Coordinates of C-alpha atoms in Angstrom, one line a residue:
X29 CA -13.5 -26.1 -14.0
X30 CA -15.4 -23.1 -12.4
X31 CA -18.2 -24.8 -10.6
X32 CA -15.2 -26.6 -9.4
X33 CA -13.6 -24.3 -7.4
X34 CA -17.1 -22.7 -6.6
X35 CA -18.3 -25.9 -4.7
X36 CA -14.3 -26.3 -3.0
X37 CA -14.9 -23.1 -2.2
X38 CA -17.8 -23.2 -0.9
X39 CA -17.0 -26.3 1.8
X40 CA -14.0 -25.1 2.7
X41 CA -15.7 -21.5 4.4
X42 CA -18.2 -23.6 5.4
X43 CA -15.3 -26.1 7.6
X44 CA -13.9 -22.7 8.4
X45 CA -17.4 -20.9 9.8
X46 CA -17.0 -23.4 12.6
X47 CA -13.5 -23.0 13.3
X48 CA -15.1 -19.7 15.2
X49 CA -18.3 -22.0 17.1
X50 CA -17.9 -24.4 20.1
X51 CA -18.3 -27.1 18.9
X52 CA -16.1 -29.7 18.8
X53 CA -14.5 -30.1 14.9
X54 CA -13.3 -33.9 13.1
X55 CA -10.8 -31.4 11.7
X56 CA -10.0 -28.1 10.8
X57 CA -7.8 -26.9 8.0
X58 CA -4.1 -26.1 7.8
X59 CA -3.6 -23.3 6.2
X60 CA -5.9 -19.8 5.8
X61 CA -5.1 -16.9 3.6
X62 CA -4.9 -13.9 4.9
X63 CA -4.8 -10.6 2.9
X64 CA -2.4 -7.7 4.4
X65 CA -1.6 -4.8 2.5
X66 CA 1.2 -3.4 2.1
X67 CA 2.4 -0.9 3.7
X68 CA 6.1 1.6 4.6
X69 CA 7.9 1.0 7.1
X70 CA 8.1 1.9 10.0
X71 CA 5.8 4.4 8.9
X72 CA 2.9 2.2 7.7
X73 CA 3.1 -0.3 11.2
X74 CA -0.8 0.9 12.1
X75 CA -2.2 -1.1 15.5
X76 CA -4.7 -2.4 12.5
X77 CA -1.9 -3.9 10.7
X78 CA 0.2 -5.1 13.1
X79 CA -2.8 -6.7 14.1
X80 CA -4.1 -8.3 11.4
X81 CA -0.3 -9.7 9.6
X82 CA 0.4 -11.1 12.7
X83 CA -2.8 -12.5 11.9
X84 CA -2.0 -14.0 8.5
X85 CA 1.0 -15.5 9.8
X86 CA -0.5 -18.2 12.4
X87 CA -3.5 -18.3 10.5
X88 CA -1.0 -19.0 7.4
X89 CA 0.8 -22.1 10.0
X90 CA -2.1 -23.4 10.9
X91 CA -2.9 -22.4 13.9
X92 CA -7.3 -22.4 13.3
X93 CA -6.6 -26.3 13.8
X94 CA -6.3 -25.8 17.6
X95 CA -8.2 -26.6 19.7
X96 CA -6.9 -26.3 22.9
X97 CA -8.9 -26.0 26.3
X98 CA -6.0 -24.5 28.3
X99 CA -3.1 -22.3 27.4
X100 CA 0.3 -21.9 29.3
X101 CA 2.4 -19.4 28.3
X102 CA 6.6 -19.8 29.9
X103 CA 8.8 -16.1 29.5
X104 CA 12.1 -16.2 29.8
X105 CA 12.8 -13.0 30.8
X106 CA 16.3 -12.2 28.6
X107 CA 16.3 -16.2 27.6
X108 CA 18.7 -15.9 24.3
X109 CA 19.5 -19.0 22.3
X110 CA 22.6 -18.1 24.2
X111 CA 22.3 -18.6 27.6
X112 CA 19.4 -21.8 26.4
X113 CA 22.5 -23.8 24.9
X114 CA 24.9 -22.6 28.0
X115 CA 22.1 -23.3 30.9
X116 CA 21.7 -27.2 29.1
X117 CA 25.0 -27.9 29.6
X118 CA 25.3 -26.2 33.0
X119 CA 22.3 -29.0 33.4
X120 CA 24.5 -31.9 32.3
X121 CA 27.6 -31.2 33.7
X122 CA 25.7 -31.1 36.9
X123 CA 23.6 -33.9 37.0
X124 CA 27.7 -35.6 36.1
X125 CA 27.9 -35.8 32.2
X126 CA 29.8 -33.5 29.1
X127 CA 26.2 -31.8 29.3
X128 CA 27.1 -31.0 25.7
X129 CA 24.5 -34.2 25.0
X130 CA 22.2 -32.4 27.8
X131 CA 18.7 -31.2 26.6
X132 CA 15.5 -27.9 29.1
X133 CA 13.1 -29.9 29.0
X134 CA 10.6 -27.4 26.3
X135 CA 13.3 -28.4 24.1
X136 CA 11.5 -31.9 24.1
X137 CA 8.9 -30.2 22.6
X138 CA 7.6 -30.9 18.9
X139 CA 7.5 -27.6 17.8
X140 CA 10.0 -24.7 17.2
X141 CA 10.6 -21.5 15.9
X142 CA 12.8 -18.1 16.4
X143 CA 11.4 -15.1 16.9
X144 CA 11.2 -11.5 15.9
X145 CA 12.0 -9.5 18.9
X146 CA 11.9 -5.5 18.0
X147 CA 10.7 -2.3 19.4
X148 CA 8.2 0.0 16.5
X149 CA 11.1 2.0 17.8
X150 CA 13.6 -0.1 18.2
X151 CA 16.8 -3.1 17.3
X152 CA 17.4 -3.3 19.8
X153 CA 13.9 -4.3 22.8
X154 CA 12.9 -3.7 25.7
X155 CA 10.8 -6.5 28.5
X156 CA 7.3 -4.2 27.8
X157 CA 7.1 -3.9 24.3
X158 CA 8.3 -7.4 23.3
X159 CA 5.4 -9.2 25.8
X160 CA 2.9 -6.2 24.3
X161 CA 3.4 -7.4 21.0
X162 CA 3.3 -12.2 22.9
X163 CA -0.2 -10.2 25.0
X164 CA -1.9 -8.2 22.4
X165 CA -0.7 -9.2 19.4
X166 CA 0.2 -5.1 18.9
X167 CA 4.0 -4.3 18.6
X168 CA 4.6 -0.8 20.4
X169 CA 7.0 0.7 21.5
X170 CA 9.8 0.5 23.9
X171 CA 8.4 0.8 27.2
X172 CA 4.4 0.3 26.9
X173 CA 2.3 -1.7 29.1
X174 CA -0.6 -2.7 26.8
X175 CA -1.0 0.1 25.0
X176 CA 0.1 0.7 20.9
X177 CA 2.9 2.6 19.8
X178 CA 2.8 6.8 21.6
X179 CA 4.8 8.9 22.9
X180 CA 6.6 7.5 26.1
X181 CA 5.1 9.2 29.8
X182 CA 2.5 10.9 27.3
X183 CA -0.3 9.5 29.5
X184 CA -3.8 11.8 28.1
X185 CA -1.4 10.2 24.5
X186 CA -1.6 6.6 25.3
X187 CA -5.2 6.4 26.9
X188 CA -7.7 5.4 24.1
X189 CA -4.3 3.3 23.3
X190 CA -5.3 0.3 25.4
X191 CA -5.1 -3.2 23.8
X192 CA -7.1 -6.5 24.9
X193 CA -4.3 -9.2 26.4
X194 CA -5.4 -12.6 26.0
X195 CA -5.2 -13.0 29.4
X196 CA -8.4 -10.7 29.7
X197 CA -10.1 -11.2 26.3
X198 CA -10.5 -15.1 28.6
X199 CA -11.2 -13.9 31.4
X200 CA -13.9 -12.9 29.2
X201 CA -14.5 -15.7 27.6
X202 CA -14.5 -17.1 31.2
X203 CA -12.0 -18.9 31.0
X204 CA -10.1 -19.1 34.6
X205 CA -7.0 -17.2 34.3
X206 CA -3.2 -16.9 36.8
X207 CA -0.2 -15.2 36.4
X208 CA 3.3 -15.6 38.1
X209 CA 6.8 -14.1 37.6
X210 CA 10.1 -14.4 39.9
X211 CA 9.8 -11.2 39.1
X212 CA 7.2 -8.3 40.8
X213 CA 4.3 -8.8 40.0
X214 CA 4.0 -4.4 38.4
X215 CA 7.1 -5.3 36.5
X216 CA 7.3 -6.0 32.6
X217 CA 6.2 -8.9 31.6
X218 CA 3.5 -9.9 34.3
X219 CA 2.2 -6.2 34.1
X220 CA 1.9 -6.3 30.2
X221 CA -1.4 -9.0 31.5
X222 CA -3.7 -7.1 32.3
X223 CA -1.9 -3.5 32.4
X224 CA -2.6 -0.4 30.4
X225 CA 0.4 2.4 30.6
X226 CA 3.1 4.0 27.9
X227 CA 5.3 4.3 30.2
X228 CA 6.6 0.5 32.1
X229 CA 8.3 1.9 35.1
X230 CA 5.0 3.8 36.2
X231 CA 4.4 1.0 38.7
X232 CA 3.3 2.3 42.0
X233 CA 1.3 5.8 42.8
X234 CA 4.7 7.5 43.6
X235 CA 6.1 6.8 40.5
X236 CA 3.5 8.0 38.3
X237 CA 3.8 12.6 37.4
X238 CA 1.4 14.3 38.3
X239 CA 0.6 15.1 35.0
X240 CA 0.1 12.0 34.3
X241 CA -2.6 10.9 37.3
X242 CA -4.4 14.2 36.2
X243 CA -4.6 13.6 32.9
X244 CA -6.0 9.8 34.0
X245 CA -3.2 6.7 34.6
X246 CA -3.6 4.5 37.0
X247 CA -0.4 2.9 38.1
X248 CA 0.1 -0.9 37.5
X249 CA -0.4 -2.9 40.9
X250 CA -3.9 -0.6 40.9
X251 CA -4.6 -2.1 37.8
X252 CA -4.2 -5.6 38.6
X253 CA -7.2 -5.1 41.1
X254 CA -8.9 -3.6 38.7
X255 CA -8.4 -5.6 35.9
X256 CA -11.2 -7.7 36.8
X257 CA -13.7 -5.9 34.7
X258 CA -12.8 -8.1 32.0
X259 CA -14.0 -11.7 34.2
X260 CA -13.2 -12.1 37.9
X261 CA -9.9 -11.2 37.3
X262 CA -6.3 -13.2 38.0
X263 CA -7.7 -16.4 39.8
X264 CA -4.4 -16.7 40.5
X265 CA -1.4 -14.0 40.6
X266 CA 2.1 -15.5 42.1
X267 CA 5.5 -13.3 42.5
X268 CA 7.6 -10.2 44.5
X269 CA 6.3 -6.9 44.7
X270 CA 5.0 -6.4 48.2
X271 CA 5.8 -2.8 48.6
X272 CA 4.5 -2.0 45.6
X273 CA 0.6 -2.8 47.0
X274 CA 1.4 -1.9 50.2
X275 CA 1.4 2.0 52.4
X276 CA 4.8 3.9 53.5
X277 CA 2.8 3.2 57.0
X278 CA 2.9 -0.6 56.8
X279 CA 6.0 -2.7 57.6
X280 CA 6.6 -5.8 56.0
X281 CA 5.4 -9.2 57.4
X282 CA 9.4 -10.5 56.6
X283 CA 12.1 -8.0 56.9
X284 CA 11.5 -4.9 59.8
X285 CA 13.5 -2.4 57.6
X286 CA 10.9 -1.8 55.4
X287 CA 7.6 -0.6 54.5
X288 CA 5.5 -0.3 51.2
X289 CA 6.3 2.1 49.4
X290 CA 2.3 3.5 48.3
X291 CA 1.5 7.0 49.6
X292 CA -2.5 7.3 48.7
X293 CA -3.3 5.4 51.4
X294 CA -4.7 1.9 49.7
X295 CA -3.7 -1.4 50.6
X296 CA -3.9 -3.4 47.7
X297 CA -3.1 -6.6 49.9
X298 CA -6.6 -5.5 52.1
X299 CA -9.0 -4.6 48.4
X300 CA -8.5 -8.0 47.0
X301 CA -8.5 -9.7 50.0
X302 CA -12.4 -8.4 50.4
X303 CA -12.8 -8.9 47.5
X304 CA -11.6 -12.1 47.7
X305 CA -13.1 -13.2 50.5
X306 CA -12.7 -16.6 50.8
X307 CA -9.0 -16.5 49.0
X308 CA -5.8 -16.6 49.8
X309 CA -3.0 -14.6 50.5
X310 CA 0.6 -15.8 51.2
X311 CA 3.9 -14.9 51.6
X312 CA 5.7 -17.6 52.5
X313 CA 6.8 -21.5 50.9
X314 CA 4.3 -23.0 54.0
X315 CA 1.7 -20.5 53.5
X316 CA 1.0 -21.3 49.6
X317 CA 1.1 -25.0 50.4
X318 CA -1.0 -24.0 53.5
X319 CA -3.6 -22.7 50.7
X320 CA -3.8 -25.7 48.2
X321 CA -7.5 -25.7 48.1
X322 CA -8.4 -21.9 47.8
X323 CA -10.5 -20.7 45.2
X324 CA -8.7 -17.9 44.7
X325 CA -4.4 -17.3 45.6
X326 CA -2.2 -14.5 45.8
X327 CA 1.1 -14.4 46.5
X328 CA 3.7 -11.5 46.8
X329 CA 7.0 -13.5 48.5
X330 CA 9.6 -10.8 47.9
X331 CA 9.4 -6.7 48.9
X332 CA 11.0 -6.5 45.7
X333 CA 11.7 -9.2 42.4
X334 CA 12.4 -12.5 44.5
X335 CA 15.4 -14.1 44.9
X336 CA 17.7 -15.7 42.3
X337 CA 17.8 -19.4 42.3
X338 CA 21.4 -19.5 43.4
X339 CA 20.0 -17.5 46.4
X340 CA 16.6 -18.8 47.5
X341 CA 17.6 -21.3 50.9
X342 CA 18.5 -18.5 52.1
X343 CA 15.5 -16.6 52.2
X344 CA 14.6 -16.2 55.9
X345 CA 11.1 -16.9 55.2
X346 CA 11.5 -19.7 53.1
X347 CA 10.4 -19.0 49.4
X348 CA 8.7 -21.2 46.7
X349 CA 10.5 -22.4 44.0
X350 CA 9.7 -20.9 40.0
X351 CA 8.7 -25.1 39.9
X352 CA 6.9 -24.8 43.3
X353 CA 4.9 -21.7 41.9
X354 CA 3.8 -23.3 38.8
X355 CA 2.8 -26.3 40.6
X356 CA 0.4 -24.3 42.7
X357 CA -0.9 -23.0 39.5
X358 CA -2.3 -25.4 38.1
X359 CA -3.4 -26.8 40.3
X360 CA -5.7 -23.9 41.2
X361 CA -6.2 -23.3 37.9
X362 CA -7.3 -26.6 36.5
X363 CA -10.2 -27.2 38.7
X364 CA -11.8 -24.7 36.6
X365 CA -13.4 -27.4 33.7
X366 CA -14.0 -24.3 31.7
X367 CA -10.5 -24.4 31.1
X368 CA -7.6 -21.8 31.5
X369 CA -4.2 -19.5 30.3
X370 CA -1.9 -18.7 32.4
X371 CA 1.9 -16.8 32.2
X372 CA 4.4 -18.3 34.2
X373 CA 8.1 -16.0 33.7
X374 CA 11.8 -17.0 35.0
X375 CA 12.4 -13.4 35.3
X376 CA 15.5 -13.1 36.7
X377 CA 17.3 -14.9 33.7
X378 CA 17.5 -11.4 32.4
X379 CA 18.5 -9.8 35.9
X380 CA 21.4 -12.2 36.2
X381 CA 22.5 -11.7 32.4
X382 CA 22.3 -7.3 33.2
X383 CA 24.1 -8.2 36.0
X384 CA 27.0 -9.9 34.3
X385 CA 26.5 -12.9 36.1
X386 CA 26.1 -15.9 34.0
X387 CA 25.8 -19.0 36.8
X388 CA 22.8 -17.3 38.3
X389 CA 21.3 -16.9 34.9
X390 CA 22.3 -20.7 34.3
X391 CA 20.7 -21.6 37.3
X392 CA 17.8 -19.8 37.5
X393 CA 17.6 -20.9 33.7
X394 CA 17.4 -24.8 35.1
X395 CA 15.1 -23.3 37.6
X396 CA 12.8 -22.8 34.9
X397 CA 13.1 -25.5 33.1
X398 CA 12.0 -27.2 35.9
X399 CA 8.9 -26.0 36.0
X400 CA 8.3 -26.7 32.6
X401 CA 8.6 -30.0 33.6
X402 CA 6.3 -29.8 36.2
X403 CA 3.9 -28.3 33.7
X404 CA 4.5 -31.4 30.9
X405 CA 3.4 -33.7 33.8
X406 CA 0.3 -32.2 35.4
X407 CA -0.9 -31.7 32.0
X408 CA -2.2 -33.5 28.8
X409 CA -0.6 -32.7 25.1
X410 CA -3.9 -33.4 24.3
X411 CA -6.1 -30.1 25.7
X412 CA -3.2 -28.4 27.2
X413 CA -0.7 -25.6 24.6
X414 CA 2.3 -24.9 26.6
X415 CA 4.2 -22.3 24.7
X416 CA 8.0 -21.1 25.8
X417 CA 9.6 -18.3 24.8
X418 CA 12.2 -15.0 25.4
X419 CA 11.2 -12.0 25.4
X420 CA 14.4 -10.9 23.8
X421 CA 18.1 -12.0 23.5
X422 CA 21.6 -10.5 25.8
X423 CA 24.3 -9.8 24.8
X424 CA 25.9 -13.9 26.5
X425 CA 27.9 -15.3 24.5
X426 CA 29.7 -18.6 23.7
X427 CA 33.0 -19.2 22.2
X428 CA 37.2 -20.0 22.0
X429 CA 37.0 -24.2 21.6
X430 CA 36.6 -25.6 24.5
X431 CA 37.0 -29.7 24.8
X432 CA 34.1 -31.5 25.6
X433 CA 33.2 -31.5 28.5
X434 CA 35.0 -28.4 29.8
X435 CA 32.8 -26.7 32.3
X436 CA 31.0 -23.9 31.2
X437 CA 30.7 -21.7 33.7
X438 CA 35.3 -22.5 33.6
X439 CA 38.2 -21.1 31.7
X440 CA 38.5 -22.5 27.5
X441 CA 40.4 -25.2 27.8
X442 CA 41.6 -26.9 23.8
X443 CA 44.0 -29.3 22.3
X444 CA 45.2 -26.2 20.5
X445 CA 42.5 -24.3 19.6
X446 CA 40.3 -25.0 15.6
X447 CA 43.3 -27.0 14.2
X448 CA 43.4 -29.6 17.6
X449 CA 47.0 -30.6 17.7
X450 CA 48.4 -30.3 21.6
X451 CA 47.1 -31.3 24.5
X452 CA 44.4 -30.4 26.1
X453 CA 45.8 -27.5 28.2
X454 CA 44.8 -23.2 29.1
X455 CA 44.1 -21.8 25.8
X456 CA 46.1 -18.4 25.9
X457 CA 44.8 -15.3 24.5
X458 CA 47.0 -12.6 22.1
X459 CA 49.5 -11.4 25.2
X460 CA 49.1 -15.5 26.6
X461 CA 46.2 -14.9 29.7
X462 CA 43.2 -17.6 30.1
X463 CA 40.0 -16.9 29.0
X464 CA 36.8 -17.8 29.8
X465 CA 34.0 -19.6 27.4
X466 CA 31.4 -17.6 28.7
X467 CA 31.6 -13.4 28.5
X468 CA 29.8 -10.9 27.3
X469 CA 29.9 -8.1 24.1
X470 CA 29.3 -4.7 27.6
X471 CA 28.4 -5.3 31.3
X472 CA 29.7 -4.0 34.6
X473 CA 32.2 -7.0 34.1
X474 CA 34.5 -4.9 32.1
X475 CA 37.9 -5.4 33.9
X476 CA 39.4 -1.5 34.5
X477 CA 39.0 -0.3 37.8
X478 CA 35.2 0.8 38.8
X479 CA 34.4 3.3 42.1
X480 CA 33.2 0.3 43.7
X481 CA 35.5 -2.3 43.1
X482 CA 39.2 -2.2 42.0
X483 CA 41.2 -3.6 38.7
X484 CA 40.5 -6.7 37.3
X485 CA 38.2 -9.6 37.8
X486 CA 35.1 -8.5 39.0
X487 CA 32.7 -10.3 41.9
X488 CA 28.1 -9.8 42.1
X489 CA 27.2 -7.9 43.0
X490 CA 28.7 -5.2 40.8
X491 CA 26.2 -2.1 40.0
X492 CA 29.3 0.8 39.5
X493 CA 28.9 4.4 38.1
X494 CA 31.8 5.0 36.7
X495 CA 35.0 3.1 34.9
X496 CA 39.4 3.8 34.7
X497 CA 40.0 2.3 31.4
X498 CA 41.1 -1.5 31.9
X499 CA 44.9 -1.3 30.7
X500 CA 44.4 -5.3 29.3
X501 CA 43.0 -8.3 30.4
X502 CA 42.7 -9.6 33.8
X503 CA 44.9 -13.2 34.6
X504 CA 41.9 -15.3 35.5
X505 CA 44.5 -19.0 36.4
X506 CA 43.7 -18.3 39.9
X507 CA 40.9 -16.9 39.9
X508 CA 37.3 -19.6 39.8
X509 CA 35.6 -18.4 37.6
X510 CA 32.7 -21.3 38.8
X511 CA 32.1 -19.5 41.3
X512 CA 28.4 -17.9 41.8
X513 CA 29.5 -14.5 42.6
X514 CA 32.0 -14.8 39.9
X515 CA 31.1 -12.3 37.0
X516 CA 32.4 -13.1 33.0
X517 CA 34.3 -9.9 31.4
X518 CA 32.7 -7.8 29.5
X519 CA 34.6 -5.9 26.5
X520 CA 32.5 -2.5 26.9
X521 CA 32.2 -1.1 30.6
X522 CA 28.8 -0.4 31.4
X523 CA 26.4 -0.2 34.2
X524 CA 24.2 -2.6 33.1
X525 CA 24.5 -5.2 30.3
X526 CA 22.1 -4.6 27.7
X527 CA 20.0 -6.9 26.0
X528 CA 20.3 -8.2 23.0
X529 CA 18.9 -7.3 19.0
X530 CA 19.5 -10.8 17.8
X531 CA 16.3 -14.0 17.7
X532 CA 14.7 -16.1 20.3
X533 CA 13.4 -19.8 20.1
X534 CA 9.8 -20.2 20.4
X535 CA 9.6 -24.3 21.5
X536 CA 5.6 -25.7 21.4
X537 CA 3.9 -29.1 22.1
X538 CA -0.5 -29.5 22.6
X539 CA -2.7 -28.2 20.4
X540 CA -1.9 -25.8 17.6
X541 CA 1.4 -26.4 18.6
X542 CA 2.4 -27.5 14.2
X543 CA 1.5 -23.8 13.3
X544 CA 4.9 -22.5 14.9
X545 CA 7.6 -22.9 13.1
X546 CA 9.9 -20.5 11.3
X547 CA 11.0 -17.4 11.5
X548 CA 7.8 -15.5 13.7
X549 CA 7.4 -11.5 14.1
X550 CA 6.6 -12.2 17.2
X551 CA 2.8 -10.1 18.1
X552 CA 2.9 -13.9 16.1
X553 CA 2.4 -15.5 19.4
X554 CA -1.0 -14.1 20.8
X555 CA -2.1 -14.3 17.4
X556 CA -1.6 -18.5 17.4
X557 CA -2.8 -18.7 21.5
X558 CA -6.2 -17.1 20.7
X559 CA -6.3 -19.0 17.0
X560 CA -5.9 -22.0 18.5
X561 CA -7.9 -22.0 21.4
X562 CA -11.5 -21.8 20.1
X563 CA -13.1 -19.8 23.5
X564 CA -11.2 -17.0 22.5
X565 CA -11.7 -16.6 19.5
X566 CA -15.2 -18.0 19.3
X567 CA -15.0 -14.9 22.1
X568 CA -13.3 -12.9 19.1
X569 CA -15.9 -13.9 16.8
X570 CA -19.2 -13.4 19.1
X571 CA -17.3 -9.5 19.4
X572 CA -17.1 -9.2 14.7
X573 CA -13.1 -9.1 15.0
X574 CA -13.6 -12.7 11.7
X575 CA -13.2 -12.8 8.6
X576 CA -15.4 -15.3 6.4
X577 CA -13.1 -17.6 7.6
X578 CA -14.0 -17.6 11.8
X579 CA -10.3 -15.6 11.8
X580 CA -9.7 -12.9 14.4
X581 CA -8.7 -9.9 11.8
X582 CA -9.6 -7.4 13.1
X583 CA -8.3 -5.2 16.6
X584 CA -10.5 -5.7 19.3
X585 CA -12.3 -2.4 20.8
X586 CA -9.9 -3.7 24.5
X587 CA -13.5 -1.8 26.6
X588 CA -16.3 -3.5 24.7
X589 CA -15.2 -6.8 26.0
X590 CA -15.7 -5.3 29.9
X591 CA -18.6 -7.1 32.2
X592 CA -20.4 -2.9 31.6
X593 CA -18.5 -1.6 28.7
X594 CA -17.5 1.0 29.3
X595 CA -17.8 4.2 26.8
X596 CA -15.9 5.0 24.4

């Protein structure tokens, strides 16, 4: 019995060590055990503990079996499960069906899981800490970009806490890399793929405190260029945020009344062009189409965030959709036979939810579904791992007993509530007033008067600084709640609706996707990606971070992956 067990263990070890090899494998391990020490929560949760525990979840689910050549991560910012359900129905109704039976593009993917989104210091998280967990395998504090947990606003504290992101790892491994977002490219989600900052708001040089500058911290915009120290840097970077990259002396090319934000005299667009003389810098849809053959793409389509899908047609210069950005990015990166990794963010789902405007949240979710469909059509599921997830939830509610096919943005019509004993009619609350299917637990849709709008139903945009108490609910009988600018009612008055703390979904297809199941800590998504991609785990193993089974379990030292390693 002992000899048999020893032979099996030896055979298994031989097979598993091969998982870190670049040679093709006929099959891989179904699941591996990684020992994780028990710690006192939360005090014992070190960066190394988070990294190892995430590795254990991924390896235990069989992620090491993956043989992905390419990886595409879609991140729906603030895309709660309620947002997904409502957008699914909205898209179906827009196509002329009752809506409930519809599926968004990623809901056809075979692998699903839940992601636990908390930050180390907050039950309900923010986008910086959550995306850092996804990109580095380590949970961290609210507001952190690419650094392990520490003190927000303390530059000196963060300097030795930089974490290696899977985008930088891929660059170091010789893969092509790309970033796409409908937010500013310096905003929390895209920034967490390439930057290191304890404070998410340090987007350009004017945002840093003098103390932070003196201690050696760099603004996020300039870090997009300097991340090329890991290899070539992102060969595709498409999003908003022109003003973060240009100076106050430079007029915006699209808007006569706008200039850049930088005070340091650096035009980072010009610096990028100098570093990529054959590359293309673009700022509108036509330029993006014309640059289809460029070896590198840098697109900044707005001074701030890109337009909502609802408002995109009004852009004076013509603004590409998220699906068009996705198509351009994949077309560019797929020319690289070594493979690529790509992060694509549907950012403005979050912003619309913060604004208490479900219409724009749903239309931007459907726009992301269109983008995922494009990615699915342009790739093969035998070599490309596609993961769709969200960073955190929101307080959007889906309530009442609306009849099948009732407009998802409309007022609830039912047949007498749960008993269903009456004729189809507007549902009434305890005051005899109609109400909508969708509402928010908090936010600027509160019915009381504000310093910007009178009492009653609110219209987008509305970001007041003060409210007065409501004297009751508004009568929505003659209010068009399906109008794009209608703001759903909120129970608690707030200038900006808050995030929610519940789990979000993960959907996946392609090599390694079978490992994505159950309820996962959010940082395990990083480990799913690196373990399922041979080039990534091979690079980590070459740096000595793998165990005897070839599983990357030791927290990598970020600067050791640079082309010329920086002194520690």
